[in-house]
Amino acid sequence: VLSDFPEAGNWSANVDSEKGLWVKKTAKIIQVPLTITSISPNTNLNPNGGQELTISGSGFPRSMASTSLAISLDSGETLQVKSTSFTSVVVITPEFSGSKTLTFTQNGYVLADSNNIQTGSLTLPTLKSLSPTFVSPVLNTDLTIVIEGSGINGYSTSQFRTLLKKDGKEIEVGVKSYDPATGTLVGRVAGGELGEYS
């Protein structure tokens, strides 16, 4: 039964006795297919890369610990696999432009998928608002930062790095959450030297 296999791939068929007293290897290969049902998002992607995509289907590795999955664009660039389960995989896009298809390689099985992913025109995000504008130099304070621009969609919290800068010094804002629908980042400032930061 194909669903009994751990994941897609080309698997060698062995024959053993009912009690497991002997095992006979065969030259037979059982091919368990990888299926792709959707890629989201798949349009207006950031050409600079770093965007998170969810690919749904079946036959993916059940965990990162056992994955042999490699995913690449038809132009050769490799996508980073961030997480995986049997029915979906989350990947991070490389820098690319135009319309591309994906090739999946797993356990000797190769799938050239027909679904396209497409970049869009990039407008660099700009700062729309920031609050509060006064924070304690010693206490933890949450900042709400709203950005706008076509390049903000599809990102996750872990993909943002926010810095406050003053006289060559930097304070990193720990990003707690991000809402791509509104472009709203919530981050925490853990205090710093008195002064005005940009």
PDB file of C-alpha atoms in Angstrom:
ATOM      1  CA  VAL A   1       0.000   0.000   0.000  1.00  0.00           C
ATOM      2  CA  LEU A   2       1.593   3.307  -1.084  1.00  0.00           C
ATOM      3  CA  SER A   3       0.353   5.131   2.009  1.00  0.00           C
ATOM      4  CA  ASP A   4       2.447   2.747   4.150  1.00  0.00           C
ATOM      5  CA  PHE A   5       5.676   4.180   2.724  1.00  0.00           C
ATOM      6  CA  PRO A   6       7.328   6.904   4.811  1.00  0.00           C
ATOM      7  CA  GLU A   7       7.624   9.335   1.889  1.00  0.00           C
ATOM      8  CA  ALA A   8       7.883   9.596  -1.890  1.00  0.00           C
ATOM      9  CA  GLY A   9      10.844   8.093  -3.720  1.00  0.00           C
ATOM     10  CA  ASN A  10      12.200   5.062  -5.529  1.00  0.00           C
ATOM     11  CA  TRP A  11      12.229   2.197  -3.017  1.00  0.00           C
ATOM     12  CA  SER A  12      13.940  -1.193  -3.365  1.00  0.00           C
ATOM     13  CA  ALA A  13      11.677  -4.187  -2.916  1.00  0.00           C
ATOM     14  CA  ASN A  14      12.905  -6.891  -0.523  1.00  0.00           C
ATOM     15  CA  VAL A  15      11.259 -10.196   0.299  1.00  0.00           C
ATOM     16  CA  ASP A  16      11.467 -11.698   3.781  1.00  0.00           C
ATOM     17  CA  SER A  17       9.989 -14.712   5.471  1.00  0.00           C
ATOM     18  CA  GLU A  18       6.879 -14.447   7.604  1.00  0.00           C
ATOM     19  CA  LYS A  19       8.981 -14.634  10.784  1.00  0.00           C
ATOM     20  CA  GLY A  20      11.808 -12.466   9.469  1.00  0.00           C
ATOM     21  CA  LEU A  21      14.322 -15.335   9.383  1.00  0.00           C
ATOM     22  CA  TRP A  22      15.690 -14.360   5.981  1.00  0.00           C
ATOM     23  CA  VAL A  23      15.615 -11.382   3.639  1.00  0.00           C
ATOM     24  CA  LYS A  24      16.054 -11.536  -0.134  1.00  0.00           C
ATOM     25  CA  LYS A  25      16.949  -8.337  -1.946  1.00  0.00           C
ATOM     26  CA  THR A  26      15.445  -7.882  -5.389  1.00  0.00           C
ATOM     27  CA  ALA A  27      16.162  -5.583  -8.326  1.00  0.00           C
ATOM     28  CA  LYS A  28      12.577  -4.375  -8.292  1.00  0.00           C
ATOM     29  CA  ILE A  29      11.954  -0.694  -7.628  1.00  0.00           C
ATOM     30  CA  ILE A  30       8.675   0.571  -6.239  1.00  0.00           C
ATOM     31  CA  GLN A  31       8.079   4.204  -7.152  1.00  0.00           C
ATOM     32  CA  VAL A  32       6.061   6.196  -4.637  1.00  0.00           C
ATOM     33  CA  PRO A  33       5.051   9.454  -6.321  1.00  0.00           C
ATOM     34  CA  LEU A  34       5.271  12.959  -4.915  1.00  0.00           C
ATOM     35  CA  THR A  35       2.170  15.020  -5.665  1.00  0.00           C
ATOM     36  CA  ILE A  36       1.850  18.817  -5.666  1.00  0.00           C
ATOM     37  CA  THR A  37      -1.601  20.363  -5.311  1.00  0.00           C
ATOM     38  CA  SER A  38      -0.826  24.021  -4.605  1.00  0.00           C
ATOM     39  CA  ILE A  39       1.897  26.608  -3.990  1.00  0.00           C
ATOM     40  CA  SER A  40       0.994  29.637  -1.905  1.00  0.00           C
ATOM     41  CA  PRO A  41       1.692  32.434  -2.517  1.00  0.00           C
ATOM     42  CA  ASN A  42       2.711  31.945  -6.140  1.00  0.00           C
ATOM     43  CA  THR A  43       2.408  35.413  -7.693  1.00  0.00           C
ATOM     44  CA  ASN A  44       3.838  38.870  -7.026  1.00  0.00           C
ATOM     45  CA  LEU A  45       6.783  37.323  -5.171  1.00  0.00           C
ATOM     46  CA  ASN A  46       9.759  39.373  -4.015  1.00  0.00           C
ATOM     47  CA  PRO A  47      12.516  39.117  -6.667  1.00  0.00           C
ATOM     48  CA  ASN A  48      15.132  39.644  -3.930  1.00  0.00           C
ATOM     49  CA  GLY A  49      14.169  36.274  -2.427  1.00  0.00           C
ATOM     50  CA  GLY A  50      13.713  35.429   1.225  1.00  0.00           C
ATOM     51  CA  GLN A  51       9.976  34.845   0.846  1.00  0.00           C
ATOM     52  CA  GLU A  52       8.211  31.963   2.531  1.00  0.00           C
ATOM     53  CA  LEU A  53       6.108  29.619   0.376  1.00  0.00           C
ATOM     54  CA  THR A  54       3.870  26.733   1.456  1.00  0.00           C
ATOM     55  CA  ILE A  55       3.775  23.831  -0.992  1.00  0.00           C
ATOM     56  CA  SER A  56       0.902  21.395  -0.395  1.00  0.00           C
ATOM     57  CA  GLY A  57       0.521  17.845  -1.657  1.00  0.00           C
ATOM     58  CA  SER A  58       1.564  14.421  -0.401  1.00  0.00           C
ATOM     59  CA  GLY A  59       4.684  12.309  -0.080  1.00  0.00           C
ATOM     60  CA  PHE A  60       6.947  14.907   1.493  1.00  0.00           C
ATOM     61  CA  PRO A  61       9.363  13.836   4.260  1.00  0.00           C
ATOM     62  CA  ARG A  62       7.568  13.619   7.588  1.00  0.00           C
ATOM     63  CA  SER A  63      10.284  15.524   9.465  1.00  0.00           C
ATOM     64  CA  MET A  64      13.398  17.611   8.895  1.00  0.00           C
ATOM     65  CA  ALA A  65      15.450  14.917  10.627  1.00  0.00           C
ATOM     66  CA  SER A  66      14.909  12.438   7.802  1.00  0.00           C
ATOM     67  CA  THR A  67      14.516  14.709   4.806  1.00  0.00           C
ATOM     68  CA  SER A  68      16.244  13.961   1.517  1.00  0.00           C
ATOM     69  CA  LEU A  69      14.133  16.545  -0.299  1.00  0.00           C
ATOM     70  CA  ALA A  70      15.801  19.087  -2.602  1.00  0.00           C
ATOM     71  CA  ILE A  71      13.803  21.770  -4.440  1.00  0.00           C
ATOM     72  CA  SER A  72      15.176  23.976  -7.195  1.00  0.00           C
ATOM     73  CA  LEU A  73      13.961  26.445  -9.794  1.00  0.00           C
ATOM     74  CA  ASP A  74      14.131  25.512 -13.473  1.00  0.00           C
ATOM     75  CA  SER A  75      16.959  28.069 -13.718  1.00  0.00           C
ATOM     76  CA  GLY A  76      18.997  26.143 -11.128  1.00  0.00           C
ATOM     77  CA  GLU A  77      18.600  28.176  -7.919  1.00  0.00           C
ATOM     78  CA  THR A  78      17.895  26.151  -4.769  1.00  0.00           C
ATOM     79  CA  LEU A  79      15.061  26.825  -2.337  1.00  0.00           C
ATOM     80  CA  GLN A  80      15.756  26.433   1.374  1.00  0.00           C
ATOM     81  CA  VAL A  81      13.525  23.849   3.076  1.00  0.00           C
ATOM     82  CA  LYS A  82      12.351  25.354   6.377  1.00  0.00           C
ATOM     83  CA  SER A  83       9.907  22.702   7.599  1.00  0.00           C
ATOM     84  CA  THR A  84       8.199  19.614   6.254  1.00  0.00           C
ATOM     85  CA  SER A  85       5.372  17.180   6.918  1.00  0.00           C
ATOM     86  CA  PHE A  86       3.852  14.421   4.776  1.00  0.00           C
ATOM     87  CA  THR A  87       1.287  16.831   3.262  1.00  0.00           C
ATOM     88  CA  SER A  88       3.176  20.133   3.019  1.00  0.00           C
ATOM     89  CA  VAL A  89       6.591  21.744   2.978  1.00  0.00           C
ATOM     90  CA  VAL A  90       7.588  25.344   3.768  1.00  0.00           C
ATOM     91  CA  VAL A  91      10.442  26.795   1.717  1.00  0.00           C
ATOM     92  CA  ILE A  92      12.298  30.112   1.421  1.00  0.00           C
ATOM     93  CA  THR A  93      12.771  31.502  -2.089  1.00  0.00           C
ATOM     94  CA  PRO A  94      16.159  32.494  -3.545  1.00  0.00           C
ATOM     95  CA  GLU A  95      16.711  35.634  -5.601  1.00  0.00           C
ATOM     96  CA  PHE A  96      15.090  35.196  -9.034  1.00  0.00           C
ATOM     97  CA  SER A  97      12.968  37.025 -11.560  1.00  0.00           C
ATOM     98  CA  GLY A  98      10.133  36.208 -13.931  1.00  0.00           C
ATOM     99  CA  SER A  99       8.123  33.002 -14.052  1.00  0.00           C
ATOM    100  CA  LYS A 100       9.717  29.752 -12.855  1.00  0.00           C
ATOM    101  CA  THR A 101       8.733  26.140 -12.273  1.00  0.00           C
ATOM    102  CA  LEU A 102      10.024  23.900  -9.489  1.00  0.00           C
ATOM    103  CA  THR A 103      11.862  20.588  -9.632  1.00  0.00           C
ATOM    104  CA  PHE A 104      11.620  18.227  -6.647  1.00  0.00           C
ATOM    105  CA  THR A 105      14.200  15.493  -5.981  1.00  0.00           C
ATOM    106  CA  GLN A 106      13.591  12.986  -3.214  1.00  0.00           C
ATOM    107  CA  ASN A 107      14.998   9.484  -2.665  1.00  0.00           C
ATOM    108  CA  GLY A 108      15.928   9.124  -6.341  1.00  0.00           C
ATOM    109  CA  TYR A 109      12.513  10.333  -7.516  1.00  0.00           C
ATOM    110  CA  VAL A 110      12.429  13.515  -9.628  1.00  0.00           C
ATOM    111  CA  LEU A 111       9.307  15.592 -10.263  1.00  0.00           C
ATOM    112  CA  ALA A 112       9.364  18.555 -12.654  1.00  0.00           C
ATOM    113  CA  ASP A 113       6.205  20.320 -11.522  1.00  0.00           C
ATOM    114  CA  SER A 114       4.128  22.406 -13.953  1.00  0.00           C
ATOM    115  CA  ASN A 115       2.970  24.983 -11.386  1.00  0.00           C
ATOM    116  CA  ASN A 116       4.598  28.387 -11.899  1.00  0.00           C
ATOM    117  CA  ILE A 117       5.784  30.887  -9.336  1.00  0.00           C
ATOM    118  CA  GLN A 118       5.994  34.487 -10.497  1.00  0.00           C
ATOM    119  CA  THR A 119       7.819  37.544  -9.198  1.00  0.00           C
ATOM    120  CA  GLY A 120       6.214  40.973  -9.139  1.00  0.00           C
ATOM    121  CA  SER A 121       7.506  44.505  -9.361  1.00  0.00           C
ATOM    122  CA  LEU A 122       9.167  45.412  -6.075  1.00  0.00           C
ATOM    123  CA  THR A 123       8.493  48.587  -4.172  1.00  0.00           C
ATOM    124  CA  LEU A 124      10.870  48.779  -1.238  1.00  0.00           C
ATOM    125  CA  PRO A 125       8.968  48.995   2.060  1.00  0.00           C
ATOM    126  CA  THR A 126       8.761  52.417   3.627  1.00  0.00           C
ATOM    127  CA  LEU A 127       8.012  53.379   7.212  1.00  0.00           C
ATOM    128  CA  LYS A 128       4.395  54.485   7.586  1.00  0.00           C
ATOM    129  CA  SER A 129       4.213  54.918  11.342  1.00  0.00           C
ATOM    130  CA  LEU A 130       6.029  54.136  14.594  1.00  0.00           C
ATOM    131  CA  SER A 131       4.684  54.215  18.132  1.00  0.00           C
ATOM    132  CA  PRO A 132       5.544  55.046  20.806  1.00  0.00           C
ATOM    133  CA  THR A 133       8.252  57.527  19.806  1.00  0.00           C
ATOM    134  CA  PHE A 134       9.597  57.832  23.375  1.00  0.00           C
ATOM    135  CA  VAL A 135      10.831  54.722  25.196  1.00  0.00           C
ATOM    136  CA  SER A 136      12.570  54.040  28.494  1.00  0.00           C
ATOM    137  CA  PRO A 137      16.378  53.609  28.364  1.00  0.00           C
ATOM    138  CA  VAL A 138      16.161  50.773  30.909  1.00  0.00           C
ATOM    139  CA  LEU A 139      12.741  49.091  30.574  1.00  0.00           C
ATOM    140  CA  ASN A 140      11.514  46.698  27.894  1.00  0.00           C
ATOM    141  CA  THR A 141       9.108  48.500  25.577  1.00  0.00           C
ATOM    142  CA  ASP A 142       6.969  47.191  22.725  1.00  0.00           C
ATOM    143  CA  LEU A 143       7.182  49.161  19.471  1.00  0.00           C
ATOM    144  CA  THR A 144       4.481  49.020  16.797  1.00  0.00           C
ATOM    145  CA  ILE A 145       5.979  49.659  13.358  1.00  0.00           C
ATOM    146  CA  VAL A 146       3.797  49.879  10.247  1.00  0.00           C
ATOM    147  CA  ILE A 147       5.488  49.535   6.853  1.00  0.00           C
ATOM    148  CA  GLU A 148       4.048  49.695   3.351  1.00  0.00           C
ATOM    149  CA  GLY A 149       5.090  48.550  -0.138  1.00  0.00           C
ATOM    150  CA  SER A 150       4.463  45.584  -2.446  1.00  0.00           C
ATOM    151  CA  GLY A 151       7.485  43.727  -1.052  1.00  0.00           C
ATOM    152  CA  ILE A 152       5.960  43.108   2.398  1.00  0.00           C
ATOM    153  CA  ASN A 153       3.545  40.283   1.534  1.00  0.00           C
ATOM    154  CA  GLY A 154       4.288  36.660   2.320  1.00  0.00           C
ATOM    155  CA  TYR A 155       6.938  37.221   4.973  1.00  0.00           C
ATOM    156  CA  SER A 156       6.957  35.638   8.420  1.00  0.00           C
ATOM    157  CA  THR A 157       8.013  37.029  11.794  1.00  0.00           C
ATOM    158  CA  SER A 158      11.417  35.320  11.734  1.00  0.00           C
ATOM    159  CA  GLN A 159      12.388  36.982   8.438  1.00  0.00           C
ATOM    160  CA  PHE A 160      12.528  40.523   9.795  1.00  0.00           C
ATOM    161  CA  ARG A 161      15.477  42.235  11.447  1.00  0.00           C
ATOM    162  CA  THR A 162      14.844  45.743  12.774  1.00  0.00           C
ATOM    163  CA  LEU A 163      17.598  48.030  14.023  1.00  0.00           C
ATOM    164  CA  LEU A 164      17.643  51.406  15.736  1.00  0.00           C
ATOM    165  CA  LYS A 165      20.828  53.335  14.952  1.00  0.00           C
ATOM    166  CA  LYS A 166      22.623  56.233  16.662  1.00  0.00           C
ATOM    167  CA  ASP A 167      26.219  57.464  16.197  1.00  0.00           C
ATOM    168  CA  GLY A 168      27.339  54.153  14.715  1.00  0.00           C
ATOM    169  CA  LYS A 169      25.709  52.130  17.505  1.00  0.00           C
ATOM    170  CA  GLU A 170      22.818  49.759  16.956  1.00  0.00           C
ATOM    171  CA  ILE A 171      19.993  48.398  19.092  1.00  0.00           C
ATOM    172  CA  GLU A 172      18.246  45.356  17.680  1.00  0.00           C
ATOM    173  CA  VAL A 173      14.474  45.290  18.024  1.00  0.00           C
ATOM    174  CA  GLY A 174      13.292  41.753  18.763  1.00  0.00           C
ATOM    175  CA  VAL A 175      10.365  41.139  16.391  1.00  0.00           C
ATOM    176  CA  LYS A 176       7.485  39.478  18.245  1.00  0.00           C
ATOM    177  CA  SER A 177       4.834  39.386  15.522  1.00  0.00           C
ATOM    178  CA  TYR A 178       4.084  40.473  11.973  1.00  0.00           C
ATOM    179  CA  ASP A 179       0.758  40.939  10.170  1.00  0.00           C
ATOM    180  CA  PRO A 180       1.342  40.945   6.372  1.00  0.00           C
ATOM    181  CA  ALA A 181      -2.206  42.145   5.717  1.00  0.00           C
ATOM    182  CA  THR A 182      -1.519  45.472   7.437  1.00  0.00           C
ATOM    183  CA  GLY A 183       2.287  45.558   7.339  1.00  0.00           C
ATOM    184  CA  THR A 184       2.373  45.808  11.122  1.00  0.00           C
ATOM    185  CA  LEU A 185       5.435  44.671  13.066  1.00  0.00           C
ATOM    186  CA  VAL A 186       5.462  44.479  16.840  1.00  0.00           C
ATOM    187  CA  GLY A 187       8.932  44.439  18.344  1.00  0.00           C
ATOM    188  CA  ARG A 188      10.524  44.853  21.760  1.00  0.00           C
ATOM    189  CA  VAL A 189      13.271  47.301  22.674  1.00  0.00           C
ATOM    190  CA  ALA A 190      15.283  46.314  25.728  1.00  0.00           C
ATOM    191  CA  GLY A 191      16.624  49.774  26.530  1.00  0.00           C
ATOM    192  CA  GLY A 192      19.812  51.511  25.427  1.00  0.00           C
ATOM    193  CA  GLU A 193      21.907  54.638  25.615  1.00  0.00           C
ATOM    194  CA  LEU A 194      19.983  57.904  25.927  1.00  0.00           C
ATOM    195  CA  GLY A 195      19.520  59.746  22.644  1.00  0.00           C
ATOM    196  CA  GLU A 196      17.630  59.890  19.358  1.00  0.00           C
ATOM    197  CA  TYR A 197      17.687  56.827  17.116  1.00  0.00           C
ATOM    198  CA  SER A 198      16.712  56.336  13.489  1.00  0.00           C
TER     199      SER A 198
END
